[in-house]
């Protein structure tokens, strides 16, 4: 009977030590799996940040600018500036050369324009992405004339560019 008790008796230290080894193996395997999972997430997030394309545009076109003279005499004007802005930030500029519009006529001037979103701040770029994906960009145009009698006239316009057809969709002036 003494032999039976000896076979059945296990010291508590050896049982606890055996369980601790198994628990530590499971814990180490779990920690390793968690570490690998964190590495995958980290690599994915870094790749998303690096390869994320920021919305931008670069457009070059010839803008036909009409100068309408409703007077009975000729209308002379000096060099003028056309500023294109998006969200209040200038994205392009064109120079209109010195010229003259005859009486009761409209003079059509073709001006080369290059627009770029390189100078836009990031808070405005968030709206730009949605406009570019829709295929339409809305720009504000400020047209400043310098008259011979040292008066300045300012014309505010809004232009909508359809990026899918690569054409000016609408132009409205105030």
PDB file of C-alpha atoms in Angstrom:
ATOM      1  CA  UNK A   1       0.000   0.000   0.000  1.00  0.00           C
ATOM      2  CA  UNK A   2       2.896   2.263   0.635  1.00  0.00           C
ATOM      3  CA  UNK A   3       3.986   1.665  -2.959  1.00  0.00           C
ATOM      4  CA  UNK A   4       0.571   2.746  -4.247  1.00  0.00           C
ATOM      5  CA  UNK A   5       0.749   6.004  -2.324  1.00  0.00           C
ATOM      6  CA  UNK A   6       4.247   6.652  -3.617  1.00  0.00           C
ATOM      7  CA  UNK A   7       3.152   6.088  -7.215  1.00  0.00           C
ATOM      8  CA  UNK A   8       0.183   8.384  -6.813  1.00  0.00           C
ATOM      9  CA  UNK A   9       1.992  11.100  -4.944  1.00  0.00           C
ATOM     10  CA  UNK A  10       3.490  13.898  -7.033  1.00  0.00           C
ATOM     11  CA  UNK A  11       5.136  16.840  -5.398  1.00  0.00           C
ATOM     12  CA  UNK A  12       3.224  20.070  -6.015  1.00  0.00           C
ATOM     13  CA  UNK A  13       6.375  21.818  -7.301  1.00  0.00           C
ATOM     14  CA  UNK A  14       6.801  19.413 -10.219  1.00  0.00           C
ATOM     15  CA  UNK A  15       3.128  19.749 -11.261  1.00  0.00           C
ATOM     16  CA  UNK A  16       3.251  23.539 -11.101  1.00  0.00           C
ATOM     17  CA  UNK A  17       6.575  23.632 -12.946  1.00  0.00           C
ATOM     18  CA  UNK A  18       5.184  21.436 -15.743  1.00  0.00           C
ATOM     19  CA  UNK A  19       2.085  23.650 -16.133  1.00  0.00           C
ATOM     20  CA  UNK A  20       4.207  26.807 -16.144  1.00  0.00           C
ATOM     21  CA  UNK A  21       6.308  25.458 -19.025  1.00  0.00           C
ATOM     22  CA  UNK A  22       3.194  24.741 -21.104  1.00  0.00           C
ATOM     23  CA  UNK A  23       1.693  28.136 -20.282  1.00  0.00           C
ATOM     24  CA  UNK A  24       4.931  29.910 -21.109  1.00  0.00           C
ATOM     25  CA  UNK A  25       5.149  28.050 -24.448  1.00  0.00           C
ATOM     26  CA  UNK A  26       1.585  29.094 -25.316  1.00  0.00           C
ATOM     27  CA  UNK A  27       2.274  32.646 -24.188  1.00  0.00           C
ATOM     28  CA  UNK A  28       5.443  32.848 -26.287  1.00  0.00           C
ATOM     29  CA  UNK A  29       3.624  31.463 -29.342  1.00  0.00           C
ATOM     30  CA  UNK A  30       0.765  33.928 -28.816  1.00  0.00           C
ATOM     31  CA  UNK A  31       3.182  36.833 -28.438  1.00  0.00           C
ATOM     32  CA  UNK A  32       5.019  35.794 -31.620  1.00  0.00           C
ATOM     33  CA  UNK A  33       1.726  35.591 -33.544  1.00  0.00           C
ATOM     34  CA  UNK A  34       0.678  39.010 -32.222  1.00  0.00           C
ATOM     35  CA  UNK A  35       4.059  40.482 -33.178  1.00  0.00           C
ATOM     36  CA  UNK A  36       3.772  39.125 -36.739  1.00  0.00           C
ATOM     37  CA  UNK A  37       0.235  40.470 -37.027  1.00  0.00           C
ATOM     38  CA  UNK A  38       1.361  43.914 -35.808  1.00  0.00           C
ATOM     39  CA  UNK A  39       4.197  43.883 -38.361  1.00  0.00           C
ATOM     40  CA  UNK A  40       1.750  43.084 -41.188  1.00  0.00           C
ATOM     41  CA  UNK A  41      -0.549  45.931 -40.121  1.00  0.00           C
ATOM     42  CA  UNK A  42       2.379  48.336 -39.796  1.00  0.00           C
ATOM     43  CA  UNK A  43       3.705  47.452 -43.260  1.00  0.00           C
ATOM     44  CA  UNK A  44       0.218  47.830 -44.733  1.00  0.00           C
ATOM     45  CA  UNK A  45      -0.312  51.255 -43.159  1.00  0.00           C
ATOM     46  CA  UNK A  46       3.134  52.477 -44.236  1.00  0.00           C
ATOM     47  CA  UNK A  47       2.494  51.272 -47.798  1.00  0.00           C
ATOM     48  CA  UNK A  48      -0.868  53.056 -47.820  1.00  0.00           C
ATOM     49  CA  UNK A  49       0.704  56.321 -46.661  1.00  0.00           C
ATOM     50  CA  UNK A  50       3.610  56.123 -49.118  1.00  0.00           C
ATOM     51  CA  UNK A  51       1.645  55.091 -52.186  1.00  0.00           C
ATOM     52  CA  UNK A  52      -1.439  57.211 -51.538  1.00  0.00           C
ATOM     53  CA  UNK A  53      -1.918  59.537 -54.501  1.00  0.00           C
ATOM     54  CA  UNK A  54      -2.795  63.088 -53.631  1.00  0.00           C
ATOM     55  CA  UNK A  55      -5.310  64.731 -55.961  1.00  0.00           C
ATOM     56  CA  UNK A  56      -3.782  67.256 -58.328  1.00  0.00           C
ATOM     57  CA  UNK A  57      -4.225  68.803 -61.730  1.00  0.00           C
ATOM     58  CA  UNK A  58      -2.117  70.476 -64.366  1.00  0.00           C
ATOM     59  CA  UNK A  59      -4.033  71.999 -67.271  1.00  0.00           C
ATOM     60  CA  UNK A  60      -2.833  74.039 -70.245  1.00  0.00           C
ATOM     61  CA  UNK A  61      -5.315  75.576 -72.656  1.00  0.00           C
ATOM     62  CA  UNK A  62      -6.018  78.598 -74.815  1.00  0.00           C
ATOM     63  CA  UNK A  63      -8.683  80.783 -73.225  1.00  0.00           C
ATOM     64  CA  UNK A  64     -10.739  82.932 -75.592  1.00  0.00           C
ATOM     65  CA  UNK A  65     -11.365  86.216 -73.782  1.00  0.00           C
ATOM     66  CA  UNK A  66     -13.920  88.545 -75.372  1.00  0.00           C
ATOM     67  CA  UNK A  67     -13.663  92.280 -74.746  1.00  0.00           C
ATOM     68  CA  UNK A  68     -16.986  93.897 -75.615  1.00  0.00           C
ATOM     69  CA  UNK A  69     -17.096  97.622 -76.370  1.00  0.00           C
ATOM     70  CA  UNK A  70     -20.606  99.094 -76.255  1.00  0.00           C
ATOM     71  CA  UNK A  71     -19.357 102.668 -76.758  1.00  0.00           C
ATOM     72  CA  UNK A  72     -19.415 104.662 -79.993  1.00  0.00           C
ATOM     73  CA  UNK A  73     -15.684 105.286 -79.803  1.00  0.00           C
ATOM     74  CA  UNK A  74     -12.733 102.875 -79.719  1.00  0.00           C
ATOM     75  CA  UNK A  75     -11.803 101.310 -76.395  1.00  0.00           C
ATOM     76  CA  UNK A  76      -8.066 101.119 -75.632  1.00  0.00           C
ATOM     77  CA  UNK A  77      -6.721  99.165 -72.705  1.00  0.00           C
ATOM     78  CA  UNK A  78      -3.281  98.354 -71.355  1.00  0.00           C
ATOM     79  CA  UNK A  79      -1.885  94.996 -70.419  1.00  0.00           C
ATOM     80  CA  UNK A  80      -4.247  93.217 -68.052  1.00  0.00           C
ATOM     81  CA  UNK A  81      -4.024  90.210 -65.779  1.00  0.00           C
ATOM     82  CA  UNK A  82      -6.307  87.200 -65.506  1.00  0.00           C
ATOM     83  CA  UNK A  83      -5.993  85.281 -62.216  1.00  0.00           C
ATOM     84  CA  UNK A  84      -7.434  81.775 -61.829  1.00  0.00           C
ATOM     85  CA  UNK A  85      -8.116  80.595 -58.281  1.00  0.00           C
ATOM     86  CA  UNK A  86      -9.439  77.453 -56.625  1.00  0.00           C
ATOM     87  CA  UNK A  87     -10.751  77.758 -53.068  1.00  0.00           C
ATOM     88  CA  UNK A  88      -9.326  81.274 -52.789  1.00  0.00           C
ATOM     89  CA  UNK A  89      -5.788  80.159 -53.724  1.00  0.00           C
ATOM     90  CA  UNK A  90      -4.287  81.228 -57.041  1.00  0.00           C
ATOM     91  CA  UNK A  91      -3.671  78.253 -59.357  1.00  0.00           C
ATOM     92  CA  UNK A  92      -2.847  80.133 -62.558  1.00  0.00           C
ATOM     93  CA  UNK A  93      -2.302  83.484 -64.192  1.00  0.00           C
ATOM     94  CA  UNK A  94      -2.511  84.799 -67.730  1.00  0.00           C
ATOM     95  CA  UNK A  95      -1.394  88.097 -69.189  1.00  0.00           C
ATOM     96  CA  UNK A  96      -3.727  89.798 -71.641  1.00  0.00           C
ATOM     97  CA  UNK A  97      -1.705  92.010 -74.036  1.00  0.00           C
ATOM     98  CA  UNK A  98      -2.338  95.708 -74.626  1.00  0.00           C
ATOM     99  CA  UNK A  99      -4.926  96.163 -77.357  1.00  0.00           C
ATOM    100  CA  UNK A 100      -7.979  98.051 -78.574  1.00  0.00           C
ATOM    101  CA  UNK A 101     -11.624  97.126 -79.229  1.00  0.00           C
ATOM    102  CA  UNK A 102     -13.354  99.028 -82.028  1.00  0.00           C
ATOM    103  CA  UNK A 103     -16.605 100.899 -81.477  1.00  0.00           C
ATOM    104  CA  UNK A 104     -19.729  98.769 -80.952  1.00  0.00           C
ATOM    105  CA  UNK A 105     -17.783  95.522 -81.413  1.00  0.00           C
ATOM    106  CA  UNK A 106     -16.290  92.643 -79.489  1.00  0.00           C
ATOM    107  CA  UNK A 107     -12.575  91.885 -79.664  1.00  0.00           C
ATOM    108  CA  UNK A 108     -11.683  88.223 -79.115  1.00  0.00           C
ATOM    109  CA  UNK A 109      -8.273  87.572 -77.600  1.00  0.00           C
ATOM    110  CA  UNK A 110      -6.728  84.114 -77.226  1.00  0.00           C
ATOM    111  CA  UNK A 111      -4.583  83.820 -74.104  1.00  0.00           C
ATOM    112  CA  UNK A 112      -2.425  80.808 -73.184  1.00  0.00           C
ATOM    113  CA  UNK A 113      -3.214  79.618 -69.652  1.00  0.00           C
ATOM    114  CA  UNK A 114      -1.465  77.032 -67.487  1.00  0.00           C
ATOM    115  CA  UNK A 115      -3.180  75.925 -64.275  1.00  0.00           C
ATOM    116  CA  UNK A 116      -1.534  73.827 -61.561  1.00  0.00           C
ATOM    117  CA  UNK A 117      -2.643  72.638 -58.132  1.00  0.00           C
ATOM    118  CA  UNK A 118       0.933  72.477 -56.805  1.00  0.00           C
ATOM    119  CA  UNK A 119       0.455  75.459 -54.454  1.00  0.00           C
ATOM    120  CA  UNK A 120      -2.830  74.303 -52.909  1.00  0.00           C
ATOM    121  CA  UNK A 121      -2.781  73.612 -49.150  1.00  0.00           C
ATOM    122  CA  UNK A 122      -3.810  70.156 -47.933  1.00  0.00           C
ATOM    123  CA  UNK A 123      -7.171  71.278 -46.488  1.00  0.00           C
ATOM    124  CA  UNK A 124      -8.290  72.449 -49.953  1.00  0.00           C
ATOM    125  CA  UNK A 125      -6.897  69.293 -51.600  1.00  0.00           C
ATOM    126  CA  UNK A 126      -9.553  67.185 -49.829  1.00  0.00           C
ATOM    127  CA  UNK A 127     -12.314  68.905 -51.837  1.00  0.00           C
ATOM    128  CA  UNK A 128     -10.237  68.723 -54.997  1.00  0.00           C
ATOM    129  CA  UNK A 129     -10.207  64.920 -54.935  1.00  0.00           C
ATOM    130  CA  UNK A 130     -13.995  64.708 -55.011  1.00  0.00           C
ATOM    131  CA  UNK A 131     -14.214  67.288 -57.818  1.00  0.00           C
ATOM    132  CA  UNK A 132     -11.572  65.503 -59.890  1.00  0.00           C
ATOM    133  CA  UNK A 133     -13.317  62.155 -59.468  1.00  0.00           C
ATOM    134  CA  UNK A 134     -16.579  63.735 -60.642  1.00  0.00           C
ATOM    135  CA  UNK A 135     -14.725  65.106 -63.668  1.00  0.00           C
ATOM    136  CA  UNK A 136     -15.531  68.788 -63.063  1.00  0.00           C
ATOM    137  CA  UNK A 137     -13.308  71.513 -61.539  1.00  0.00           C
ATOM    138  CA  UNK A 138     -14.843  74.846 -60.546  1.00  0.00           C
ATOM    139  CA  UNK A 139     -12.442  77.804 -60.730  1.00  0.00           C
ATOM    140  CA  UNK A 140     -12.828  81.500 -59.959  1.00  0.00           C
ATOM    141  CA  UNK A 141     -11.473  83.997 -62.470  1.00  0.00           C
ATOM    142  CA  UNK A 142     -10.531  87.586 -61.655  1.00  0.00           C
ATOM    143  CA  UNK A 143      -9.979  89.692 -64.752  1.00  0.00           C
ATOM    144  CA  UNK A 144      -8.375  93.100 -64.182  1.00  0.00           C
ATOM    145  CA  UNK A 145      -8.294  95.771 -66.907  1.00  0.00           C
ATOM    146  CA  UNK A 146      -6.085  98.823 -66.853  1.00  0.00           C
ATOM    147  CA  UNK A 147      -7.774 101.668 -68.740  1.00  0.00           C
ATOM    148  CA  UNK A 148      -5.933 104.505 -70.359  1.00  0.00           C
ATOM    149  CA  UNK A 149      -7.512 106.983 -67.905  1.00  0.00           C
ATOM    150  CA  UNK A 150      -5.902 105.075 -64.990  1.00  0.00           C
ATOM    151  CA  UNK A 151      -9.094 103.368 -63.927  1.00  0.00           C
ATOM    152  CA  UNK A 152      -9.210  99.739 -62.955  1.00  0.00           C
ATOM    153  CA  UNK A 153     -12.094  97.469 -63.807  1.00  0.00           C
ATOM    154  CA  UNK A 154     -12.443  94.091 -62.184  1.00  0.00           C
ATOM    155  CA  UNK A 155     -14.589  91.278 -63.539  1.00  0.00           C
ATOM    156  CA  UNK A 156     -15.316  88.176 -61.421  1.00  0.00           C
ATOM    157  CA  UNK A 157     -16.142  84.964 -63.272  1.00  0.00           C
ATOM    158  CA  UNK A 158     -16.580  81.303 -62.435  1.00  0.00           C
ATOM    159  CA  UNK A 159     -15.389  78.670 -64.877  1.00  0.00           C
ATOM    160  CA  UNK A 160     -16.240  74.968 -64.749  1.00  0.00           C
ATOM    161  CA  UNK A 161     -13.765  72.655 -66.496  1.00  0.00           C
ATOM    162  CA  UNK A 162     -14.959  69.169 -67.429  1.00  0.00           C
ATOM    163  CA  UNK A 163     -11.870  66.978 -67.074  1.00  0.00           C
ATOM    164  CA  UNK A 164     -13.359  63.965 -68.856  1.00  0.00           C
ATOM    165  CA  UNK A 165     -14.075  65.896 -72.080  1.00  0.00           C
ATOM    166  CA  UNK A 166     -11.162  68.318 -71.522  1.00  0.00           C
ATOM    167  CA  UNK A 167     -13.297  71.347 -72.224  1.00  0.00           C
ATOM    168  CA  UNK A 168     -14.639  74.417 -70.464  1.00  0.00           C
ATOM    169  CA  UNK A 169     -18.157  73.401 -69.458  1.00  0.00           C
ATOM    170  CA  UNK A 170     -19.468  76.795 -68.392  1.00  0.00           C
ATOM    171  CA  UNK A 171     -18.268  80.335 -67.815  1.00  0.00           C
ATOM    172  CA  UNK A 172     -20.384  82.830 -65.893  1.00  0.00           C
ATOM    173  CA  UNK A 173     -19.357  86.378 -65.007  1.00  0.00           C
ATOM    174  CA  UNK A 174     -20.735  88.869 -62.481  1.00  0.00           C
TER     175      UNK A 174
END
